[in-house]
Amino acid sequence: MTTHENITFAELGLSLQMLASLEKKGFEKPSAIQEQVIPLLLNWDKNVIGQAATGTGKTAAFGIPLLETLLHESHPQALIMVPTRELAIQVAEEINSLQADLKNKLSIVSIYGGQSYDIQLRALKKWVDIVVGTPWRIIDHLHRKTLKLQEISYMILDEADEMLNMGFVDDIEEIFKQTNEDKKVLLFSATMPKVILNVAKKYMGDYQLVSVQTTQMTTTQTTQIYFEVRESDKFEALCRIIDIESDFYWIVFCKTKLDCDFVTTKLNERGYQAQGLHGDVQQKQRERILKSFKDRKVKILVATDVAARGIDVNDISHVINYSLPQDTESYVHRVGRTGRAGKTGKAITFVTPQEYRKIVLIQKVTKTDIQKGSIPSTDEIMQARRLKLKADIDSVLAGQKYQQYSEVANYLLENFTPEAVVAALLKLNYQDGLTPDSFKQINEVSIDTTGTSRLFIALGRKGGYTPRSLVDFIQTEAGVSPRDIDDVRVMEDFSFVTVPFADAEVILHVFAKQNKGGRSLVSKAKDKTPQLRAGRDSDGGSRGGYSSRGGRDGRWDRSFWASRAWGSQRSFSGGNRSDDRGFRREDKASSYGRGENAKRGQGRRR
Ligand code: AMP
């Protein structure tokens, strides 16, 4: 999270009680969004649109002013709308935790699909100051007349792009209609598509736009590493990594529920305490699991993306991508779980040889450096285990709580050498944990990352393209440097270019949703594509160098890319999330933005 170097919470004009609460919470300085939004709400009474993603401290940015300005009343005074039940719980908890030291505490209730009405009705019947809810459940309560929003001071839309993306636009409008006119409206969203600004125009009147850069938010404090590993060796690799890291508080991400169950069961069998969290886990059980994870009774949480969204746990030391995420954005979300609030963290990703291209694409799109790591060897594990063993015994000795064993100890020492006794006890306790032969072998995988790809582009001379303008087009849309674009061949209706395969992945990704005459705008060229000999086109397009790059790399032909499962890099596309009703939303990769850009790009050229 970006925090400002100089401004303090006190300088934002917060009360002493609030300052004490924030200190207790461990917040030292306001984050960038807090620094901007808090004064607007406290001093200027403004409607605010904040462009900020999760991880920027946006919840406290609106939560602190609510707590500072609202008084306990007999009707709800603030409504916070969120897209998912996880976020509803998280936002309510976060705001609640900010009032630890306030004398007059506000009552905060979360209402969401999947939770029994009884609990919510009981909560709503009491005095409620702040309601945090998902749109459908809010509407439900409005219809049942168990919730009244005619006297609210604040209406807050959190993760507005996600809500609209999940199809809640009509519901949000209905909720707006059932509220009083003179409320203040705050809208937070990671992206700002037009449809959001339309909602704002319709319901917000004057507003102040606040934006913070978030792309660097979560990954800067996190070391990112990937390991090349076969699918069948992943579990063994995971255990070795857990062994080698001294302090751990982990989330292990899996693609499917089955994987999640498999990894959880196997980890427990091996003696690592782990809990699994996925869409089939009942709400009650889920809350129990999260509590034991938050309390650090369980230090490894194995989760799917859906289940992990909205989990707000600080100090995660490691994120392990046991399976690669569905899209680049999910990768950023997953990795963003560690390295928060100034802490350092490690994100480790397992990559099978078939998946190598995905990690290349993630690096390109997120502009991060993901270092290649090597799986710890058995020698390294043994060394780590020995050190841990010594440390464990040291701490038992220091605690001096072993007197009940003194009699047995004396008997053993009278009859055997001290070394034999200690070694036998260790064997009894650790079995074969320090025997190299007990480790399953992990086969080295080495992925060759060199090579180029030849791409077919459905744009040609008829559309006014020359080699130069085609290279320019690719550079503008996909950010590929002209130096890396070789063998440009522009024909009447289509063209060919050769690029390093990492760039090819980016180009294919950027143009994935665009068609021309029923055919993808850009696709992998068939093997026999026209190539020119070395030399330069008259109008400056590059023609040479294909042969020097060694031609197209056929090894990757049947890669994942054929399936085009990779979603948009925009956060607008989102991953799967459990929605309002507790259902899961299918991943709807949106072409928003990409399409816009590309259209703009083409327009300029014609
Ligand atoms: P959010 O973007 O609201 O989801 O917040 C992300 C995380 O940052 C939460 O765990 C907050 O408790 C934490 N956080 C929010 N503001 C601050 C701050 N000023 N200093 C340190 N941590 C913060």
XYZ file of C-alpha atoms and ligand atoms in Angstrom:
629
model
C 0.000 0.000 0.000
C 1.257 3.448 -0.828
C 1.490 5.657 2.209
C 2.472 9.306 2.191
C 5.776 10.069 3.837
C 4.827 13.189 5.770
C 1.129 13.449 6.549
C -0.058 11.910 9.806
C -3.532 10.816 10.866
C -3.517 13.623 13.441
C -2.994 16.169 10.660
C -6.114 14.879 8.948
C -8.056 16.236 11.915
C -9.114 12.965 13.540
C -10.327 12.760 17.118
C -8.025 11.547 19.894
C -10.157 8.453 20.372
C -9.895 7.625 16.702
C -6.135 8.184 16.763
C -5.911 5.756 19.672
C -7.958 3.182 17.744
C -5.740 3.510 14.702
C -2.648 3.111 16.814
C -4.091 -0.044 18.318
C -4.814 -1.315 14.819
C -1.194 -0.697 13.871
C -1.856 1.987 11.250
C 1.031 4.409 11.429
C 0.316 6.721 8.503
C -2.630 7.289 6.220
C -2.490 5.524 2.867
C -2.714 7.621 -0.301
C -6.470 7.108 -0.669
C -7.078 7.836 3.020
C -5.046 11.001 2.824
C -7.250 12.268 0.025
C -10.684 10.969 0.955
C -10.785 11.557 4.724
C -10.458 15.389 4.530
C -13.006 15.539 1.696
C -15.573 13.828 3.879
C -14.708 15.482 7.164
C -14.211 19.039 5.996
C -15.911 19.427 2.653
C -18.960 17.254 2.840
C -18.410 16.023 -0.721
C -19.667 13.150 -2.814
C -16.598 11.171 -3.780
C -15.631 8.758 -6.517
C -12.469 6.935 -5.570
C -10.528 4.913 -8.072
C -8.822 2.455 -5.786
C -8.498 -1.296 -5.592
C -8.455 -3.661 -2.643
C -5.230 -3.321 -0.725
C -5.102 0.463 -0.879
C -6.806 1.013 2.470
C -10.055 2.231 0.888
C -12.257 0.637 3.557
C -10.694 2.789 6.267
C -10.782 5.768 3.868
C -14.575 5.788 4.094
C -14.868 3.898 7.407
C -12.958 6.462 9.480
C -15.152 9.437 8.429
C -18.300 7.378 9.071
C -17.140 6.643 12.594
C -16.079 10.229 13.126
C -19.303 11.850 11.925
C -22.189 9.487 12.727
C -23.945 9.316 16.069
C -25.854 6.331 17.366
C -29.460 6.766 16.148
C -32.631 4.742 15.923
C -32.385 4.139 12.169
C -29.642 3.078 9.732
C -27.433 5.989 8.790
C -25.069 4.449 6.287
C -25.463 1.760 3.671
C -22.392 0.105 2.187
C -23.073 -2.011 -0.884
C -20.531 -4.661 -1.826
C -20.508 -7.378 -4.497
C -19.824 -10.458 -2.376
C -20.590 -11.899 1.016
C -16.863 -12.215 1.745
C -16.418 -8.516 1.216
C -19.502 -7.745 3.312
C -18.013 -9.612 6.269
C -14.579 -8.136 5.697
C -15.762 -4.522 5.414
C -17.955 -4.816 8.523
C -15.060 -6.347 10.474
C -12.589 -3.739 9.289
C -14.830 -0.806 10.239
C -15.690 -2.424 13.553
C -12.025 -2.864 14.358
C -11.466 0.854 13.743
C -13.740 1.826 16.618
C -11.928 -0.193 19.285
C -11.114 2.920 21.321
C -14.216 4.975 20.575
C -16.476 5.629 23.552
C -19.694 5.779 21.558
C -19.540 2.796 19.315
C -21.711 2.376 16.253
C -23.572 -0.809 15.507
C -22.507 -2.415 12.223
C -24.399 -5.276 10.614
C -23.587 -7.260 7.503
C -26.362 -8.844 5.428
C -25.650 -11.173 2.538
C -26.935 -14.177 0.657
C -26.183 -17.593 2.111
C -26.738 -16.476 5.702
C -29.967 -17.273 7.502
C -32.611 -14.547 7.516
C -33.224 -15.110 11.222
C -29.768 -13.906 12.190
C -30.095 -10.872 9.943
C -33.612 -10.047 11.082
C -32.592 -10.214 14.697
C -29.665 -7.905 13.988
C -31.751 -5.452 11.957
C -34.454 -5.278 14.610
C -31.960 -3.787 17.040
C -30.573 -0.327 16.456
C -28.320 -0.472 13.464
C -26.134 2.415 12.353
C -24.190 0.971 9.436
C -25.484 -1.758 7.138
C -22.996 -3.560 4.897
C -24.704 -5.773 2.357
C -24.876 -7.361 -1.049
C -27.465 -5.853 -3.437
C -29.920 -8.765 -3.630
C -30.092 -9.237 0.086
C -30.508 -5.503 0.644
C -33.432 -5.497 -1.814
C -34.905 -8.533 -0.103
C -34.925 -6.725 3.213
C -36.318 -3.570 1.620
C -39.201 -5.613 0.174
C -39.811 -7.286 3.524
C -39.704 -3.847 5.111
C -37.129 -5.086 7.562
C -34.717 -2.418 6.347
C -35.515 1.254 5.815
C -33.134 3.577 4.063
C -35.056 6.842 4.008
C -32.895 8.640 6.513
C -29.386 7.650 5.634
C -26.489 10.079 5.630
C -24.145 7.964 3.498
C -24.557 5.512 0.663
C -21.343 3.794 -0.341
C -20.752 1.581 -3.340
C -17.656 -0.508 -2.807
C -16.014 -2.372 -5.705
C -18.600 -0.786 -7.976
C -17.054 -2.231 -11.140
C -17.374 -5.732 -9.723
C -21.017 -5.135 -8.818
C -21.834 -3.912 -12.289
C -19.805 -6.697 -13.828
C -21.857 -9.170 -11.806
C -25.031 -7.746 -13.273
C -26.243 -5.754 -10.279
C -26.830 -2.480 -12.111
C -30.665 -2.623 -11.953
C -30.552 -3.688 -8.321
C -28.281 -0.790 -7.430
C -30.651 1.606 -9.178
C -33.608 0.150 -7.287
C -31.782 0.593 -3.984
C -30.905 4.180 -4.883
C -34.601 4.879 -5.507
C -35.506 3.723 -2.024
C -33.153 6.141 -0.288
C -33.507 9.786 0.692
C -32.176 12.400 -1.753
C -29.980 14.358 0.612
C -27.520 11.566 1.419
C -23.855 11.708 0.518
C -22.766 9.151 -2.097
C -19.333 7.569 -2.204
C -18.305 5.203 -4.949
C -15.137 3.132 -4.980
C -13.978 1.134 -7.934
C -10.700 -0.332 -9.175
C -11.556 0.605 -12.758
C -13.743 3.379 -14.127
C -15.718 2.071 -17.082
C -18.287 4.400 -18.638
C -21.208 2.566 -17.120
C -19.977 3.522 -13.627
C -19.691 7.158 -14.533
C -23.225 6.938 -15.935
C -24.531 5.646 -12.615
C -22.593 8.422 -10.891
C -24.037 11.088 -13.186
C -27.555 9.858 -12.599
C -27.405 9.596 -8.820
C -24.518 11.612 -7.493
C -24.783 15.188 -8.685
C -21.518 16.959 -7.955
C -18.660 14.741 -6.960
C -14.937 14.879 -6.412
C -12.834 12.323 -8.263
C -9.917 10.817 -6.346
C -7.533 8.353 -7.879
C -4.573 6.422 -6.539
C -2.104 4.309 -8.435
C -2.597 0.770 -7.346
C -0.726 -1.455 -9.738
C 2.357 -1.384 -7.592
C 0.359 -1.726 -4.400
C 0.806 -5.249 -3.380
C 3.642 -6.747 -5.271
C 6.494 -4.396 -4.372
C 7.113 -5.917 -0.966
C 6.820 -9.411 -2.318
C 9.552 -11.546 -3.775
C 8.120 -13.523 -6.655
C 9.617 -16.851 -7.624
C 8.536 -19.627 -9.912
C 9.553 -23.264 -9.866
C 9.494 -25.501 -12.875
C 7.927 -28.710 -11.703
C 5.960 -31.608 -13.139
C 2.344 -31.953 -12.062
C 3.142 -35.241 -10.323
C 5.972 -33.663 -8.298
C 4.059 -30.606 -7.089
C 3.051 -31.978 -3.731
C 6.555 -33.125 -2.875
C 7.893 -29.734 -3.949
C 5.332 -27.993 -1.733
C 6.431 -29.995 1.321
C 10.068 -29.228 0.666
C 9.359 -25.516 0.399
C 7.351 -25.551 3.621
C 10.227 -27.389 5.302
C 12.873 -24.971 4.196
C 11.032 -21.820 5.279
C 11.427 -21.230 8.995
C 8.414 -19.037 9.747
C 5.244 -19.592 7.816
C 1.710 -18.371 7.501
C 0.580 -19.454 4.093
C -2.160 -19.513 1.557
C -1.810 -22.297 -1.003
C -3.946 -21.599 -4.072
C -5.428 -24.471 -6.041
C -7.458 -24.414 -9.213
C -10.151 -26.918 -8.287
C -11.997 -28.141 -5.222
C -10.538 -31.587 -5.832
C -6.979 -30.239 -5.802
C -7.817 -28.264 -2.712
C -9.078 -31.344 -0.865
C -6.179 -33.465 -2.110
C -3.501 -31.009 -0.968
C -5.197 -30.390 2.398
C -5.559 -34.106 3.164
C -2.013 -34.943 2.091
C -0.528 -32.053 4.077
C -2.320 -33.224 7.210
C -1.170 -36.797 6.600
C 2.386 -35.499 6.461
C 1.950 -33.702 9.748
C 1.492 -30.129 8.504
C -1.655 -28.561 9.891
C -3.715 -27.283 7.007
C -7.339 -26.370 6.339
C -9.086 -26.305 2.967
C -11.481 -23.622 1.794
C -13.565 -23.839 -1.366
C -17.046 -23.149 -2.691
C -18.547 -26.313 -1.166
C -17.515 -25.439 2.360
C -20.612 -24.377 4.322
C -20.723 -20.826 5.626
C -20.498 -21.853 9.297
C -17.555 -24.140 8.652
C -15.936 -21.426 6.549
C -16.183 -18.921 9.360
C -14.674 -21.474 11.763
C -11.787 -22.182 9.396
C -11.101 -18.500 8.841
C -11.143 -17.846 12.552
C -8.617 -20.561 13.293
C -6.454 -19.246 10.451
C -6.719 -15.668 11.697
C -5.886 -16.829 15.214
C -2.938 -18.699 13.710
C -4.068 -22.014 15.125
C -3.804 -23.261 11.562
C -0.968 -21.811 9.566
C -1.670 -23.193 6.112
C -4.863 -22.356 4.283
C -5.429 -24.234 1.031
C -7.971 -22.333 -1.037
C -9.499 -21.789 -4.437
C -9.638 -18.256 -5.836
C -13.360 -18.017 -5.212
C -13.033 -18.955 -1.575
C -10.016 -16.754 -0.967
C -11.483 -13.559 -2.371
C -12.281 -11.135 0.356
C -10.324 -12.959 3.031
C -8.698 -10.203 4.967
C -5.770 -11.636 6.834
C -2.659 -9.610 7.377
C 0.915 -10.843 7.626
C 0.582 -13.744 5.192
C 4.209 -14.752 4.748
C 3.793 -16.909 1.644
C 1.424 -17.305 -1.214
C 1.877 -20.508 -3.163
C 0.301 -20.881 -6.553
C 0.028 -24.654 -6.513
C -1.870 -24.259 -9.756
C -1.529 -21.236 -11.969
C -4.419 -18.797 -11.685
C -7.112 -18.417 -14.304
C -5.852 -15.060 -15.516
C -3.298 -12.360 -14.921
C -5.577 -10.387 -12.676
C -6.110 -13.361 -10.378
C -2.357 -13.697 -10.167
C -2.074 -10.108 -8.962
C -4.913 -10.670 -6.475
C -3.332 -13.841 -5.130
C 0.126 -12.361 -4.813
C -1.376 -9.258 -3.223
C -2.338 -11.343 -0.192
C 1.258 -11.176 0.979
C 3.649 -8.237 1.345
C 0.874 -6.024 2.733
C 1.110 -2.968 4.917
C 4.849 -2.615 4.537
C 5.594 -6.274 5.376
C 7.663 -8.480 3.116
C 6.332 -11.668 1.619
C 7.075 -14.393 -0.864
C 4.949 -15.579 -3.747
C 5.889 -18.942 -5.191
C 4.360 -20.276 -8.374
C 4.558 -23.828 -9.672
C 4.821 -23.975 -13.422
C 4.616 -27.194 -15.413
C 6.465 -27.333 -18.742
C 3.122 -26.963 -20.567
C 2.363 -23.789 -18.641
C 5.579 -21.952 -19.141
C 4.050 -19.486 -21.559
C 1.539 -18.358 -18.970
C 4.213 -17.257 -16.539
C 5.956 -15.380 -19.332
C 2.716 -13.606 -20.082
C 2.127 -12.764 -16.422
C 5.585 -11.209 -16.226
C 4.968 -9.163 -19.339
C 1.503 -7.977 -18.419
C 2.186 -7.208 -14.761
C 5.641 -5.863 -15.547
C 7.094 -7.761 -12.626
C 10.214 -9.799 -12.362
C 9.388 -13.348 -11.379
C 12.673 -15.068 -10.631
C 13.241 -18.703 -11.419
C 13.931 -20.703 -8.263
C 15.108 -24.235 -7.765
C 13.319 -26.757 -5.577
C 15.295 -27.299 -2.353
C 17.479 -30.405 -2.561
C 17.240 -33.210 -0.006
C 20.506 -31.991 1.542
C 19.076 -28.519 2.030
C 15.906 -29.943 3.577
C 17.911 -32.133 5.940
C 19.989 -29.178 6.991
C 16.858 -27.094 7.589
C 15.219 -29.899 9.568
C 18.327 -30.359 11.707
C 18.406 -26.658 12.495
C 14.714 -26.689 13.362
C 15.175 -29.736 15.550
C 17.981 -28.062 17.458
C 15.921 -24.904 17.882
C 12.897 -26.895 19.115
C 14.993 -28.780 21.677
C 16.683 -25.545 22.779
C 13.296 -24.016 23.488
C 12.109 -27.084 25.483
C 15.326 -26.951 27.516
C 14.864 -23.229 28.092
C 11.276 -23.799 29.263
C 12.439 -26.402 31.838
C 9.123 -28.224 31.816
C 10.356 -31.774 31.386
C 10.765 -32.899 35.010
C 8.130 -35.635 34.669
C 10.607 -37.494 32.428
C 13.561 -37.228 34.829
C 13.228 -40.726 36.210
C 13.258 -42.348 32.731
C 16.125 -40.061 31.730
C 18.244 -41.150 34.681
C 17.535 -44.812 33.981
C 18.549 -44.403 30.304
C 21.728 -42.471 31.110
C 22.795 -45.111 33.611
C 22.468 -47.852 31.003
C 23.469 -46.227 27.666
C 25.765 -43.537 26.376
C 24.180 -40.046 26.272
C 24.615 -39.915 22.472
C 22.786 -43.218 21.956
C 19.943 -42.139 24.227
C 19.424 -38.788 22.543
C 19.650 -40.297 19.051
C 17.123 -43.024 19.951
C 14.694 -40.417 21.279
C 15.042 -38.367 18.144
C 14.397 -41.430 16.013
C 11.329 -42.191 18.124
C 10.011 -38.686 17.604
C 11.034 -37.944 14.032
C 10.995 -41.414 12.488
C 12.719 -41.137 9.097
C 12.527 -37.359 8.887
C 16.301 -37.027 8.762
C 16.981 -39.909 6.393
C 17.690 -38.790 2.825
C 16.174 -41.989 1.367
C 12.774 -41.085 2.803
C 12.376 -38.279 0.256
C 10.540 -38.837 -2.963
C 12.732 -37.997 -5.921
C 11.818 -34.826 -7.837
C 12.757 -34.905 -11.493
C 14.539 -31.846 -12.803
C 12.527 -29.987 -15.388
C 14.258 -27.541 -17.572
C 12.204 -25.470 -19.927
C 13.771 -24.019 -23.013
C 12.575 -20.453 -23.292
C 14.203 -19.321 -26.498
C 12.495 -19.110 -29.879
C 10.114 -17.035 -31.918
C 6.560 -17.272 -33.164
C 5.184 -16.344 -36.557
C 1.846 -14.593 -36.336
C -0.927 -14.165 -38.872
C -2.684 -10.791 -38.714
C -5.934 -10.240 -40.600
C -4.991 -6.732 -41.711
C -3.430 -6.001 -45.073
C -2.759 -3.516 -47.833
C -6.476 -3.240 -48.609
C -6.964 -1.788 -45.136
C -4.210 0.735 -45.810
C -1.489 -1.072 -43.869
C 2.184 -0.898 -44.741
C 4.925 -2.758 -42.851
C 5.682 0.401 -40.938
C 2.094 1.141 -39.926
C 1.568 -2.512 -38.992
C 4.621 -2.471 -36.722
C 3.393 0.813 -35.290
C -0.048 -0.711 -34.691
C 1.428 -3.699 -32.827
C 3.652 -1.436 -30.784
C 0.782 0.831 -29.800
C -1.686 -1.899 -28.953
C 0.539 -4.560 -27.424
C 3.578 -2.551 -26.347
C 5.972 -4.727 -28.338
C 9.119 -2.913 -29.367
C 9.613 -2.555 -33.170
C 13.100 -4.005 -32.632
C 11.482 -7.297 -31.692
C 9.181 -7.444 -34.706
C 10.815 -9.229 -37.610
C 9.929 -10.479 -41.056
C 6.985 -8.187 -41.560
C 5.126 -9.271 -44.656
C 2.065 -7.271 -45.676
C -0.199 -8.944 -48.249
C -3.451 -7.746 -49.821
C -5.810 -8.960 -47.027
C -3.489 -10.109 -44.277
C 0.046 -9.928 -42.946
C 2.663 -11.945 -41.107
C 5.190 -10.960 -38.472
C 7.738 -12.863 -36.426
C 8.266 -11.994 -32.759
C 9.939 -13.628 -29.743
C 7.460 -16.064 -28.290
C 6.907 -14.096 -25.075
C 5.848 -11.109 -27.176
C 3.670 -13.374 -29.304
C 1.781 -14.370 -26.171
C 1.200 -10.742 -25.279
C -0.001 -9.905 -28.789
C -2.351 -12.900 -28.847
C -3.588 -11.957 -25.390
C -4.254 -8.338 -26.318
C -6.118 -9.265 -29.504
C -7.785 -12.395 -28.158
C -11.306 -11.017 -28.386
C -11.052 -9.342 -31.777
C -12.391 -10.890 -34.930
C -12.339 -9.930 -38.538
C -14.668 -11.726 -40.926
C -15.244 -14.476 -38.359
C -11.523 -15.070 -37.938
C -9.350 -13.952 -35.059
C -7.574 -10.723 -35.867
C -4.305 -12.307 -34.784
C -3.473 -16.005 -34.663
C -0.504 -18.315 -34.840
C 0.569 -18.698 -38.462
C 0.447 -22.125 -40.077
C 3.846 -23.708 -40.572
C 4.252 -22.748 -44.190
C 3.996 -18.987 -44.017
C 5.613 -16.675 -46.494
C 8.893 -15.265 -45.247
C 11.144 -12.776 -46.851
C 14.862 -12.904 -47.034
C 16.904 -10.411 -45.064
C 16.582 -6.787 -46.106
C 14.445 -3.710 -45.484
C 11.171 -2.693 -47.001
C 11.119 0.501 -48.961
C 8.897 2.149 -46.360
C 10.976 1.099 -43.426
C 9.180 -2.021 -42.172
C 11.546 -4.633 -40.944
C 11.881 -7.632 -43.191
C 15.000 -9.361 -42.082
C 16.244 -11.472 -39.286
C 13.755 -14.317 -39.311
C 16.310 -16.929 -40.188
C 18.722 -15.563 -37.627
C 16.064 -16.024 -34.926
C 15.835 -19.662 -35.824
C 12.275 -19.737 -37.114
C 9.084 -20.543 -35.333
C 9.274 -22.619 -32.250
C 7.121 -25.639 -32.995
C 7.496 -27.114 -29.530
C 4.796 -24.889 -28.165
C 2.171 -25.478 -30.813
C -0.197 -27.494 -28.675
C 0.187 -25.304 -25.659
C -2.570 -23.909 -23.493
C -2.858 -21.035 -25.797
C -5.045 -22.910 -28.214
C -7.755 -22.851 -25.575
C -7.458 -19.084 -25.047
C -8.465 -19.562 -21.451
C -6.484 -16.577 -20.394
C -8.721 -13.697 -19.457
C -8.436 -9.998 -19.652
C -5.660 -8.257 -17.816
C -8.147 -5.642 -16.721
C -9.509 -6.068 -13.283
C -12.927 -5.584 -14.852
C -12.915 -9.207 -15.911
C -12.507 -10.495 -12.376
C -12.208 -14.092 -11.323
C -14.959 -16.338 -10.083
C -16.617 -15.026 -6.986
C -19.442 -16.172 -4.901
C -22.178 -13.703 -5.530
C -24.990 -12.201 -3.623
C -27.014 -15.347 -3.501
C -24.074 -17.462 -2.520
C -23.832 -18.737 -6.139
C -20.667 -18.573 -8.102
C -20.356 -16.221 -10.971
C -18.748 -17.682 -14.053
C -15.678 -15.880 -15.190
C -16.785 -13.276 -17.671
C -13.646 -12.030 -19.335
C -14.597 -8.654 -20.609
C -13.212 -7.114 -23.711
C -13.843 -3.731 -22.255
C -10.847 -1.497 -22.670
C -8.974 -3.866 -24.919
C -11.572 -3.504 -27.592
C -11.789 0.207 -27.022
C -8.068 0.637 -27.370
C -7.788 -1.504 -30.393
C -10.652 0.259 -32.099
C -9.095 3.581 -31.328
C -5.805 2.339 -32.668
C -7.302 1.190 -35.919
C -9.297 4.364 -36.270
C -6.205 6.499 -36.097
C -4.642 4.633 -38.909
C -7.424 4.752 -41.431
P -8.419 -2.380 2.029
O -7.851 -1.774 0.796
O -9.402 -1.522 2.699
O -8.945 -3.783 1.724
O -7.217 -2.562 3.103
C -6.140 -3.442 2.918
C -5.416 -3.743 4.201
O -4.607 -2.642 4.600
C -6.320 -4.050 5.385
O -5.797 -5.177 6.039
C -6.219 -2.837 6.277
O -6.374 -3.157 7.655
C -4.813 -2.348 5.980
N -4.679 -0.880 6.116
C -5.590 0.067 5.773
N -5.095 1.308 6.022
C -3.861 1.141 6.531
C -2.849 2.049 6.985
N -3.012 3.368 6.958
N -1.689 1.519 7.458
C -1.512 0.168 7.484
N -2.420 -0.741 7.070
C -3.578 -0.260 6.590
